[in-house]
Amino acid sequence: SAVISQKPSRDICQRGTSLTIQCQVDSQVTMMFWYRQQPGQSLTLIATANQGSEATYESGFVIDKFPISRPNLTFSTLTVSNMSPEDSSIYLCSVGVMGNTGELFFGEGSRLTVL
Amino acid sequence: GDSVTQMEGPVTLSEEAFLTINCTYTATGYPSLFWYVQYPGEGLQLLLKATKADDKGSNKGFEATYRKETTSFHLEKGSVQVSDSAVYFCALNNAGNMLTFGGGTRLMVKP
């Protein structure tokens, strides 16, 4: 398994601002992902964070809106840019561990409210 | 593409009642199947998993059996407790790296 810490755990943001969420893992992992969970909804994959290269974004998500960094195998950031109330969601970092059977481990999530 | 369908909630039960949350999937090949639980205000925790047909995953009194013939992975518990109140997500991983989630089912257990 892996222990994942996310910061901030929650924040209230003003429209038009940007916020960066940090994800720290207690061990080196090859696979890191960012998910969004809109209020009362399921999880949607935003992107795969690739170490040392640009993230791979899912349909409907773009780098200008959700820039992602992954400088090493234990750390990643997700920025939510130029926020609007529609961006109010929980953003979750998740990791996959080599040798496991496909499950992912999740951080506690970062709950953003945009006013 | 792959997809997961869960019964819609909320599901409201009295304590000690029997629980079933239905989950069916569409996928090519032989995916691994998972149930995750999200308690209020928390992230997702892996509840149980099954990696091949007829496998039964179990944890904390919950069980689910991988049924390839019906493409199902229904979650069951014989006697629910108030502390089981949460949102439950069925998910699959189909030989890739990412999970595909169902819509989630909220369970409310009343004393």
Short mmCIF file of N, CA and C in Angstrom, two decimals, chain A residues 31 33 35 37 41-43 45 58 92 101-104 106-108 111, chain B residues 32 34 36 38 42-44 46 49 51 89 93 97-99 101-103:
data_model
loop_
_atom_site.label_atom_id
_atom_site.label_comp_id
_atom_site.label_asym_id
_atom_site.label_seq_id
_atom_site.Cartn_x
_atom_site.Cartn_y
_atom_site.Cartn_z
N MET A 31 2.88 5.13 -10.97
CA MET A 31 1.65 5.68 -11.52
C MET A 31 0.99 6.65 -10.53
N PHE A 33 -2.23 9.63 -10.46
CA PHE A 33 -3.39 10.12 -11.19
C PHE A 33 -4.08 11.22 -10.38
N TYR A 35 -7.95 12.78 -9.92
CA TYR A 35 -9.37 12.61 -10.17
C TYR A 35 -10.13 13.81 -9.64
N GLN A 37 -14.05 14.84 -8.20
CA GLN A 37 -15.36 14.35 -7.75
C GLN A 37 -16.24 15.57 -7.51
N GLN A 41 -21.34 13.37 -7.04
CA GLN A 41 -21.05 12.61 -8.25
C GLN A 41 -19.96 11.57 -8.01
N SER A 42 -19.71 10.79 -9.05
CA SER A 42 -18.63 9.81 -9.00
C SER A 42 -17.31 10.48 -9.34
N LEU A 43 -16.29 9.67 -9.50
CA LEU A 43 -14.95 10.17 -9.78
C LEU A 43 -14.70 10.16 -11.28
N LEU A 45 -11.53 10.85 -14.06
CA LEU A 45 -10.09 11.01 -14.20
C LEU A 45 -9.77 12.29 -14.96
N GLU A 58 -7.28 13.47 -19.96
CA GLU A 58 -8.47 12.80 -20.47
C GLU A 58 -9.31 13.80 -21.26
N LEU A 92 -8.79 14.52 -6.01
CA LEU A 92 -8.13 13.41 -5.34
C LEU A 92 -6.90 12.95 -6.11
N THR A 101 -2.73 -5.69 -7.93
CA THR A 101 -3.64 -6.22 -8.94
C THR A 101 -4.55 -5.14 -9.51
N GLY A 102 -4.02 -3.96 -9.70
CA GLY A 102 -4.76 -2.92 -10.40
C GLY A 102 -5.47 -1.93 -9.51
N GLU A 103 -5.46 -2.16 -8.18
CA GLU A 103 -6.15 -1.18 -7.35
C GLU A 103 -5.31 0.08 -7.22
N LEU A 104 -5.99 1.18 -6.96
CA LEU A 104 -5.34 2.44 -6.69
C LEU A 104 -5.58 2.83 -5.24
N PHE A 106 -5.83 6.14 -2.60
CA PHE A 106 -6.26 7.53 -2.71
C PHE A 106 -5.84 8.35 -1.51
N GLY A 107 -5.56 9.62 -1.77
CA GLY A 107 -5.41 10.58 -0.70
C GLY A 107 -6.77 10.95 -0.15
N GLU A 108 -6.74 11.79 0.88
CA GLU A 108 -7.98 12.21 1.54
C GLU A 108 -8.78 13.19 0.70
N ARG A 111 -10.91 19.51 -0.89
CA ARG A 111 -12.27 20.01 -1.16
C ARG A 111 -12.20 21.50 -1.43
N SER B 32 -9.98 -6.54 -13.58
CA SER B 32 -10.05 -6.70 -12.13
C SER B 32 -11.17 -5.81 -11.62
N PHE B 34 -13.36 -4.00 -8.24
CA PHE B 34 -13.12 -3.45 -6.91
C PHE B 34 -14.39 -2.82 -6.36
N TYR B 36 -14.90 0.27 -3.55
CA TYR B 36 -14.33 1.29 -2.69
C TYR B 36 -15.44 1.87 -1.83
N GLN B 38 -16.40 5.36 0.64
CA GLN B 38 -16.07 6.74 0.99
C GLN B 38 -16.95 7.16 2.17
N GLU B 42 -14.31 11.98 3.87
CA GLU B 42 -13.02 11.30 3.71
C GLU B 42 -12.78 10.93 2.25
N GLY B 43 -11.56 10.44 1.99
CA GLY B 43 -11.21 9.96 0.67
C GLY B 43 -11.73 8.55 0.46
N LEU B 44 -11.28 7.91 -0.62
CA LEU B 44 -11.73 6.56 -0.93
C LEU B 44 -10.81 5.52 -0.30
N LEU B 46 -10.09 1.28 -0.33
CA LEU B 46 -10.38 0.01 -0.98
C LEU B 46 -11.07 -0.90 0.02
N LYS B 49 -11.63 -6.70 -3.39
CA LYS B 49 -11.32 -6.82 -4.81
C LYS B 49 -11.42 -8.27 -5.25
N THR B 51 -9.93 -10.55 -8.87
CA THR B 51 -9.14 -10.38 -10.08
C THR B 51 -9.47 -11.36 -11.19
N PHE B 89 -18.51 2.66 -4.11
CA PHE B 89 -18.21 2.75 -5.53
C PHE B 89 -17.70 1.41 -6.04
N ASN B 93 -10.53 -2.24 -13.41
CA ASN B 93 -9.26 -1.92 -14.05
C ASN B 93 -9.04 -2.97 -15.13
N ASN B 97 -3.84 1.17 -16.38
CA ASN B 97 -3.37 1.70 -15.11
C ASN B 97 -4.44 2.43 -14.33
N MET B 98 -5.52 2.80 -14.97
CA MET B 98 -6.49 3.65 -14.29
C MET B 98 -7.77 2.86 -13.99
N LEU B 99 -8.54 3.40 -13.07
CA LEU B 99 -9.81 2.80 -12.68
C LEU B 99 -10.96 3.51 -13.37
N PHE B 101 -14.92 4.08 -12.68
CA PHE B 101 -15.84 4.01 -11.54
C PHE B 101 -17.29 4.01 -11.98
N GLY B 102 -18.11 3.34 -11.17
CA GLY B 102 -19.54 3.50 -11.27
C GLY B 102 -19.96 4.81 -10.61
N GLY B 103 -21.24 5.07 -10.66
CA GLY B 103 -21.75 6.35 -10.18
C GLY B 103 -21.79 6.50 -8.67
#
